[in-house]
Amino acid sequence: MSLFFPNEYVDSTYSINFEEFYKAGYRGVIFDIDNTLVPHGAPADERAIHFFARLRELGFATTMVSNNKEPRVKSFCDAVESPYIYKAGKPKPEGYEKAMDNMGTDKTNTLFVGDQIFTDVMGANLAGIYSILVKPIHPKEEIQIVLKRFLEKPIIWAFLLTKRGRKEI
């Protein structure tokens, strides 16, 4: 089960204390896009644009790793001024490893933030990086993701039972 467990499970990407992670030595953040930063298929909004500017000010390098096609990923990443890897093949670790190479980071100083266990968290764990699972921003999703959400529920429940009371960074 540990392959499916994130290091942390939080309500929102926007509630993560990135300042504390920077103080702890993290320098790169890999993100999923859809339902992690904006609703599925939505363009980058002002909140996302300001968020990435803030991460750059803190000193973080960022890269999006998405299983989506390039037009979707490129349009979002152009708006937030972040590099990207599209059709990444998550949960395979190669996309995460390429992102770390591009950012000049390694598994000891890179975070991953995403909303799905079977692609995002599993891939980050296979790559050996700190994984943060966030609750999806919006309930409207493609049917295959809705089905995965059903399968994720017992894993999240087991994670919460094993992590209850444990304080991460």
Coordinates of N, CA and C in Angstrom, one line a residue:
M1 N 0.8 -1.2 0.0 CA 0.0 0.0 0.0 C 0.9 1.3 0.0
S2 N 2.1 1.2 0.5 CA 2.9 2.4 0.6 C 3.2 3.0 -0.7
L3 N 3.1 2.3 -1.8 CA 3.3 2.8 -3.1 C 2.2 3.8 -3.5
F4 N 1.1 3.6 -2.9 CA -0.1 4.5 -3.2 C -0.3 5.6 -2.2
F5 N 0.5 5.5 -1.1 CA 0.3 6.6 0.0 C 1.2 7.8 -0.3
P6 N 0.6 9.0 -0.3 CA 1.4 10.2 -0.4 C 2.1 10.4 0.9
N7 N 3.1 11.3 0.9 CA 3.7 11.8 2.1 C 2.7 12.7 2.9
E8 N 1.9 13.4 2.1 CA 0.9 14.3 2.7 C -0.4 14.3 1.9
Y9 N -1.5 14.6 2.6 CA -2.8 14.7 1.9 C -3.4 16.0 2.4
V10 N -3.6 17.0 1.5 CA -4.1 18.3 1.9 C -5.3 18.7 1.1
D11 N -5.9 19.8 1.5 CA -7.1 20.2 0.8 C -6.9 20.9 -0.5
S12 N -5.8 21.6 -0.6 CA -5.5 22.4 -1.9 C -4.1 22.6 -2.1
T13 N -3.7 22.7 -3.3 CA -2.3 23.1 -3.7 C -2.0 24.5 -3.1
Y14 N -3.0 25.3 -3.1 CA -2.8 26.7 -2.7 C -2.7 26.9 -1.2
S15 N -2.9 25.8 -0.4 CA -2.8 25.8 1.0 C -1.5 25.3 1.5
I16 N -0.7 24.8 0.6 CA 0.6 24.2 1.0 C 1.6 25.3 1.4
N17 N 2.3 25.1 2.5 CA 3.3 26.1 3.0 C 4.6 25.9 2.3
F18 N 4.7 26.4 1.1 CA 6.0 26.3 0.3 C 7.2 27.0 0.9
E19 N 6.9 28.0 1.7 CA 8.0 28.6 2.4 C 8.7 27.6 3.4
E20 N 7.9 26.8 4.1 CA 8.5 25.8 5.0 C 9.3 24.8 4.2
F21 N 8.8 24.4 3.1 CA 9.5 23.4 2.2 C 10.8 24.0 1.7
Y22 N 10.8 25.2 1.4 CA 12.0 25.9 0.9 C 13.1 25.9 2.0
K23 N 12.6 26.3 3.2 CA 13.5 26.3 4.4 C 14.1 24.9 4.7
A24 N 13.3 23.9 4.4 CA 13.8 22.5 4.6 C 14.7 22.0 3.5
G25 N 14.9 22.8 2.5 CA 15.9 22.5 1.5 C 15.3 22.1 0.1
Y26 N 14.0 22.1 0.0 CA 13.4 21.7 -1.3 C 13.6 22.9 -2.3
R27 N 13.9 22.6 -3.6 CA 14.2 23.6 -4.6 C 13.4 23.4 -5.9
G28 N 12.7 22.3 -6.0 CA 11.9 22.1 -7.2 C 10.6 21.5 -6.9
V29 N 9.6 21.9 -7.7 CA 8.2 21.4 -7.5 C 7.7 20.9 -8.9
I30 N 7.3 19.7 -8.9 CA 6.6 19.2 -10.1 C 5.1 19.1 -9.8
F31 N 4.3 19.6 -10.8 CA 2.9 19.7 -10.6 C 2.2 18.9 -11.7
D32 N 1.0 18.4 -11.3 CA 0.0 18.0 -12.3 C -0.8 19.3 -12.5
I33 N -1.6 19.3 -13.6 CA -2.4 20.5 -13.9 C -3.8 20.4 -13.5
D34 N -4.5 19.5 -14.2 CA -6.0 19.4 -14.1 C -6.4 18.9 -12.8
N35 N -7.3 19.7 -12.1 CA -7.9 19.4 -10.8 C -6.8 19.5 -9.7
T36 N -5.6 19.9 -10.0 CA -4.6 20.2 -9.0 C -4.4 21.7 -8.9
L37 N -4.3 22.3 -10.1 CA -4.1 23.8 -10.1 C -5.4 24.5 -10.6
V38 N -6.1 23.9 -11.5 CA -7.3 24.5 -12.0 C -8.3 23.4 -12.3
P39 N -9.6 23.7 -12.4 CA -10.5 22.6 -12.8 C -10.1 21.9 -14.1
H40 N -10.5 20.7 -14.3 CA -10.2 19.9 -15.5 C -10.4 20.7 -16.8
G41 N -9.4 20.9 -17.6 CA -9.5 21.6 -18.9 C -9.5 23.1 -18.9
A42 N -9.5 23.7 -17.7 CA -9.6 25.1 -17.6 C -8.3 25.8 -17.9
P43 N -8.3 27.0 -18.4 CA -7.0 27.7 -18.6 C -6.5 28.2 -17.3
A44 N -5.2 28.6 -17.3 CA -4.6 29.2 -16.1 C -5.4 30.5 -15.7
D45 N -5.7 30.5 -14.4 CA -6.5 31.7 -13.9 C -5.5 32.6 -13.2
E46 N -6.0 33.8 -12.8 CA -5.1 34.7 -12.1 C -4.5 34.1 -10.8
R47 N -5.2 33.3 -10.1 CA -4.7 32.7 -8.9 C -3.5 31.8 -9.2
A48 N -3.6 31.0 -10.3 CA -2.4 30.2 -10.7 C -1.3 31.0 -11.2
I49 N -1.5 32.0 -12.0 CA -0.4 32.9 -12.5 C 0.3 33.5 -11.3
H50 N -0.4 34.1 -10.3 CA 0.2 34.7 -9.2 C 1.0 33.7 -8.3
F51 N 0.4 32.5 -8.2 CA 1.0 31.4 -7.4 C 2.4 31.0 -8.0
F52 N 2.5 30.9 -9.3 CA 3.8 30.5 -9.9 C 4.8 31.7 -9.8
A53 N 4.3 32.9 -9.9 CA 5.2 34.0 -9.7 C 5.7 34.0 -8.2
R54 N 4.9 33.7 -7.3 CA 5.3 33.6 -5.9 C 6.3 32.5 -5.7
L55 N 6.1 31.3 -6.3 CA 7.1 30.2 -6.2 C 8.4 30.6 -6.8
R56 N 8.4 31.3 -7.9 CA 9.7 31.8 -8.5 C 10.4 32.7 -7.5
E57 N 9.6 33.7 -6.9 CA 10.2 34.6 -5.9 C 10.8 33.9 -4.7
L58 N 10.2 32.8 -4.3 CA 10.8 32.0 -3.2 C 12.1 31.3 -3.6
G59 N 12.2 31.1 -4.9 CA 13.4 30.4 -5.4 C 13.2 29.0 -5.9
F60 N 11.9 28.6 -6.1 CA 11.6 27.3 -6.6 C 11.7 27.3 -8.1
A61 N 12.2 26.2 -8.7 CA 12.0 25.8 -10.1 C 10.8 25.0 -10.1
T62 N 10.0 25.1 -11.2 CA 8.8 24.3 -11.4 C 8.8 23.6 -12.7
T63 N 8.0 22.5 -12.8 CA 7.8 21.9 -14.1 C 6.4 21.1 -14.0
M64 N 5.6 21.2 -15.0 CA 4.4 20.5 -15.1 C 4.7 19.1 -15.7
V65 N 4.2 18.0 -15.1 CA 4.2 16.7 -15.7 C 2.8 16.2 -15.9
S66 N 2.4 16.1 -17.1 CA 1.0 15.8 -17.4 C 0.9 14.6 -18.4
N67 N -0.1 13.9 -18.3 CA -0.4 12.8 -19.3 C -1.2 13.4 -20.5
N68 N -1.6 14.7 -20.4 CA -2.4 15.3 -21.4 C -1.5 15.6 -22.7
K69 N -2.2 16.0 -23.8 CA -1.6 16.3 -25.0 C -0.9 17.7 -24.9
E70 N 0.0 18.0 -25.8 CA 0.8 19.2 -25.7 C -0.1 20.5 -25.8
P71 N -1.1 20.6 -26.7 CA -1.8 21.9 -26.8 C -2.4 22.3 -25.4
R72 N -3.0 21.3 -24.7 CA -3.6 21.6 -23.3 C -2.5 22.1 -22.4
V73 N -1.4 21.3 -22.3 CA -0.3 21.6 -21.3 C 0.4 22.8 -21.7
K74 N 0.7 23.0 -22.9 CA 1.5 24.2 -23.4 C 0.7 25.5 -23.1
S75 N -0.6 25.5 -23.3 CA -1.3 26.8 -23.1 C -1.3 27.1 -21.6
F76 N -1.5 26.2 -20.8 CA -1.5 26.4 -19.3 C -0.1 26.9 -18.9
C77 N 1.0 26.2 -19.3 CA 2.3 26.5 -18.9 C 2.9 27.8 -19.5
D78 N 2.4 28.1 -20.6 CA 2.8 29.5 -21.2 C 2.3 30.6 -20.3
A79 N 1.1 30.4 -19.8 CA 0.4 31.4 -19.0 C 1.1 31.6 -17.6
V80 N 1.6 30.5 -17.0 CA 2.2 30.5 -15.7 C 3.7 30.5 -15.8
E81 N 4.2 30.5 -17.0 CA 5.7 30.6 -17.3 C 6.4 29.5 -16.6
S82 N 6.0 28.3 -16.9 CA 6.7 27.1 -16.4 C 6.9 26.1 -17.5
P83 N 8.1 25.4 -17.4 CA 8.3 24.3 -18.4 C 7.4 23.2 -18.1
Y84 N 7.3 22.3 -19.1 CA 6.4 21.1 -19.0 C 6.9 19.9 -19.7
I85 N 6.2 18.8 -19.3 CA 6.4 17.5 -20.0 C 5.0 17.0 -20.3
Y86 N 4.7 16.8 -21.5 CA 3.3 16.3 -21.9 C 3.4 14.9 -22.3
K87 N 2.2 14.2 -22.3 CA 2.2 12.8 -22.6 C 3.3 12.0 -21.8
A88 N 3.3 12.3 -20.5 CA 4.4 11.9 -19.6 C 4.4 10.4 -19.3
G89 N 3.2 9.7 -19.5 CA 3.1 8.3 -19.2 C 3.1 8.0 -17.7
K90 N 2.6 9.0 -16.9 CA 2.5 8.7 -15.4 C 1.6 7.4 -15.2
P91 N 2.0 6.5 -14.4 CA 2.9 6.7 -13.3 C 4.4 6.3 -13.5
K92 N 4.8 6.1 -14.8 CA 6.2 5.7 -15.0 C 7.0 6.9 -14.5
P93 N 8.2 6.6 -13.9 CA 9.0 7.6 -13.3 C 9.8 8.5 -14.2
E94 N 9.8 8.1 -15.5 CA 10.7 8.8 -16.4 C 10.3 10.3 -16.6
G95 N 9.1 10.7 -16.6 CA 8.6 12.1 -16.7 C 9.1 12.9 -15.5
Y96 N 9.0 12.3 -14.3 CA 9.4 12.9 -13.1 C 11.0 13.1 -13.1
E97 N 11.7 12.1 -13.6 CA 13.1 12.2 -13.6 C 13.6 13.2 -14.7
K98 N 12.9 13.3 -15.8 CA 13.2 14.3 -16.8 C 13.0 15.7 -16.2
A99 N 11.9 15.9 -15.5 CA 11.5 17.2 -14.9 C 12.6 17.6 -13.9
M100 N 13.1 16.6 -13.1 CA 14.2 17.0 -12.1 C 15.5 17.3 -12.9
D101 N 15.8 16.6 -13.9 CA 17.0 17.0 -14.7 C 16.8 18.4 -15.3
N102 N 15.7 18.7 -15.8 CA 15.4 20.1 -16.4 C 15.5 21.2 -15.3
M103 N 15.1 20.9 -14.1 CA 15.1 21.9 -13.0 C 16.5 21.9 -12.3
G104 N 17.3 20.9 -12.5 CA 18.6 20.9 -11.8 C 18.4 20.4 -10.4
T105 N 17.4 19.6 -10.1 CA 17.1 19.1 -8.8 C 17.3 17.6 -8.8
D106 N 17.1 17.0 -7.6 CA 17.1 15.6 -7.5 C 16.0 15.1 -6.6
K107 N 16.0 13.8 -6.3 CA 14.8 13.3 -5.5 C 14.9 13.8 -4.1
T108 N 16.0 14.3 -3.6 CA 16.1 14.7 -2.2 C 15.6 16.1 -2.0
N109 N 15.5 16.9 -3.1 CA 15.0 18.3 -3.0 C 13.9 18.7 -3.9
T110 N 13.1 17.7 -4.3 CA 12.0 17.9 -5.2 C 10.7 17.4 -4.6
L111 N 9.6 18.2 -4.8 CA 8.3 17.8 -4.3 C 7.4 17.5 -5.6
F112 N 6.4 16.7 -5.4 CA 5.4 16.5 -6.4 C 4.1 16.8 -5.8
V113 N 3.2 17.5 -6.5 CA 1.8 17.9 -6.1 C 0.9 17.4 -7.2
G114 N -0.1 16.6 -6.8 CA -1.1 16.1 -7.8 C -2.3 15.6 -7.1
D115 N -3.4 15.4 -7.9 CA -4.7 15.0 -7.3 C -5.1 13.6 -7.5
Q116 N -4.3 12.7 -8.1 CA -4.7 11.4 -8.3 C -3.6 10.4 -7.8
I117 N -4.1 9.3 -7.2 CA -3.2 8.3 -6.5 C -2.5 7.5 -7.6
F118 N -3.3 6.9 -8.5 CA -2.8 5.9 -9.4 C -1.9 6.4 -10.5
T119 N -1.9 7.7 -10.7 CA -0.9 8.3 -11.7 C 0.1 9.2 -10.9
D120 N -0.4 10.2 -10.3 CA 0.4 11.2 -9.7 C 1.3 10.7 -8.5
V121 N 0.6 10.2 -7.5 CA 1.3 9.8 -6.3 C 2.2 8.6 -6.5
M122 N 1.6 7.6 -7.2 CA 2.3 6.4 -7.5 C 3.6 6.7 -8.3
G123 N 3.5 7.6 -9.3 CA 4.6 8.0 -10.1 C 5.7 8.7 -9.3
A124 N 5.3 9.6 -8.4 CA 6.2 10.3 -7.6 C 6.9 9.3 -6.6
N125 N 6.2 8.4 -6.1 CA 6.8 7.4 -5.2 C 7.7 6.5 -5.9
L126 N 7.4 6.1 -7.1 CA 8.3 5.3 -7.9 C 9.6 6.1 -8.3
A127 N 9.5 7.4 -8.4 CA 10.6 8.2 -8.7 C 11.4 8.6 -7.4
G128 N 10.9 8.3 -6.3 CA 11.5 8.5 -5.0 C 11.4 9.9 -4.5
I129 N 10.4 10.7 -4.9 CA 10.3 12.0 -4.5 C 9.1 12.2 -3.5
Y130 N 9.1 13.3 -2.7 CA 8.1 13.6 -1.8 C 6.8 13.9 -2.5
S131 N 5.8 13.2 -2.1 CA 4.5 13.4 -2.8 C 3.4 14.0 -1.9
I132 N 2.7 15.0 -2.5 CA 1.6 15.6 -1.8 C 0.3 15.4 -2.7
L133 N -0.6 14.7 -2.1 CA -1.9 14.5 -2.7 C -2.8 15.6 -2.3
V134 N -3.5 16.3 -3.3 CA -4.5 17.3 -3.0 C -5.9 16.9 -3.4
K135 N -6.9 17.4 -2.7 CA -8.2 17.1 -3.1 C -8.5 17.7 -4.4
P136 N -9.3 17.1 -5.3 CA -9.6 17.6 -6.6 C -10.3 19.0 -6.5
I137 N -10.0 19.9 -7.3 CA -10.6 21.2 -7.3 C -12.1 21.2 -7.7
H138 N -12.4 20.4 -8.6 CA -13.8 20.4 -9.1 C -14.3 18.9 -9.4
P139 N -15.5 18.6 -9.1 CA -16.0 17.2 -9.3 C -16.2 16.8 -10.7
K140 N -16.3 17.7 -11.7 CA -16.6 17.4 -13.1 C -15.3 16.8 -13.7
E141 N -15.3 15.5 -14.0 CA -14.1 14.8 -14.6 C -14.6 13.8 -15.6
E142 N -13.6 13.4 -16.4 CA -13.8 12.3 -17.4 C -14.2 11.0 -16.7
I143 N -15.0 10.2 -17.4 CA -15.5 9.0 -16.7 C -14.4 8.1 -16.2
Q144 N -13.3 7.9 -16.9 CA -12.2 7.1 -16.4 C -11.6 7.6 -15.1
I145 N -11.6 8.9 -14.9 CA -11.1 9.5 -13.7 C -12.1 9.3 -12.6
V146 N -13.4 9.4 -12.9 CA -14.5 9.2 -11.9 C -14.3 7.8 -11.3
L147 N -14.1 6.8 -12.2 CA -13.9 5.4 -11.8 C -12.7 5.2 -10.9
K148 N -11.6 5.9 -11.2 CA -10.4 5.8 -10.4 C -10.7 6.4 -9.0
R149 N -11.5 7.5 -9.0 CA -11.8 8.1 -7.7 C -12.5 7.1 -6.8
F150 N -13.3 6.3 -7.3 CA -14.0 5.3 -6.5 C -13.0 4.3 -5.9
L151 N -12.0 3.9 -6.7 CA -10.9 3.0 -6.3 C -10.0 3.7 -5.3
E152 N -9.8 5.0 -5.4 CA -8.9 5.8 -4.5 C -9.5 5.9 -3.1
K153 N -10.8 5.9 -2.9 CA -11.4 6.1 -1.6 C -10.9 5.2 -0.5
P154 N -10.8 3.9 -0.7 CA -10.3 3.0 0.4 C -8.8 3.3 0.7
I155 N -8.0 3.7 -0.3 CA -6.6 4.0 -0.1 C -6.5 5.2 0.7
I156 N -7.2 6.2 0.4 CA -7.2 7.5 1.2 C -7.6 7.2 2.6
W157 N -8.7 6.4 2.8 CA -9.1 6.0 4.1 C -8.0 5.3 4.9
A158 N -7.4 4.3 4.3 CA -6.3 3.6 4.9 C -5.1 4.6 5.2
F159 N -4.8 5.5 4.3 CA -3.7 6.4 4.6 C -4.1 7.3 5.8
L160 N -5.3 7.8 5.8 CA -5.7 8.7 7.0 C -5.6 7.9 8.3
L161 N -6.0 6.6 8.3 CA -5.9 5.8 9.5 C -4.5 5.7 10.0
T162 N -3.6 5.4 9.0 CA -2.2 5.2 9.4 C -1.4 6.4 9.8
K163 N -1.9 7.6 9.2 CA -1.1 8.8 9.4 C -1.8 9.7 10.5
R164 N -2.9 9.4 11.0 CA -3.6 10.2 11.9 C -2.7 10.7 13.1
G165 N -2.6 12.0 13.3 CA -1.8 12.5 14.3 C -0.3 12.7 14.0
R166 N 0.1 12.2 12.8 CA 1.5 12.3 12.5 C 1.7 13.7 11.8
K167 N 2.6 14.4 12.2 CA 2.9 15.8 11.6 C 4.1 15.7 10.6
E168 N 3.8 16.0 9.4 CA 4.9 16.1 8.4 C 5.4 17.5 8.4
I169 N 6.2 17.9 7.4 CA 6.7 19.2 7.3 C 5.5 20.2 7.3

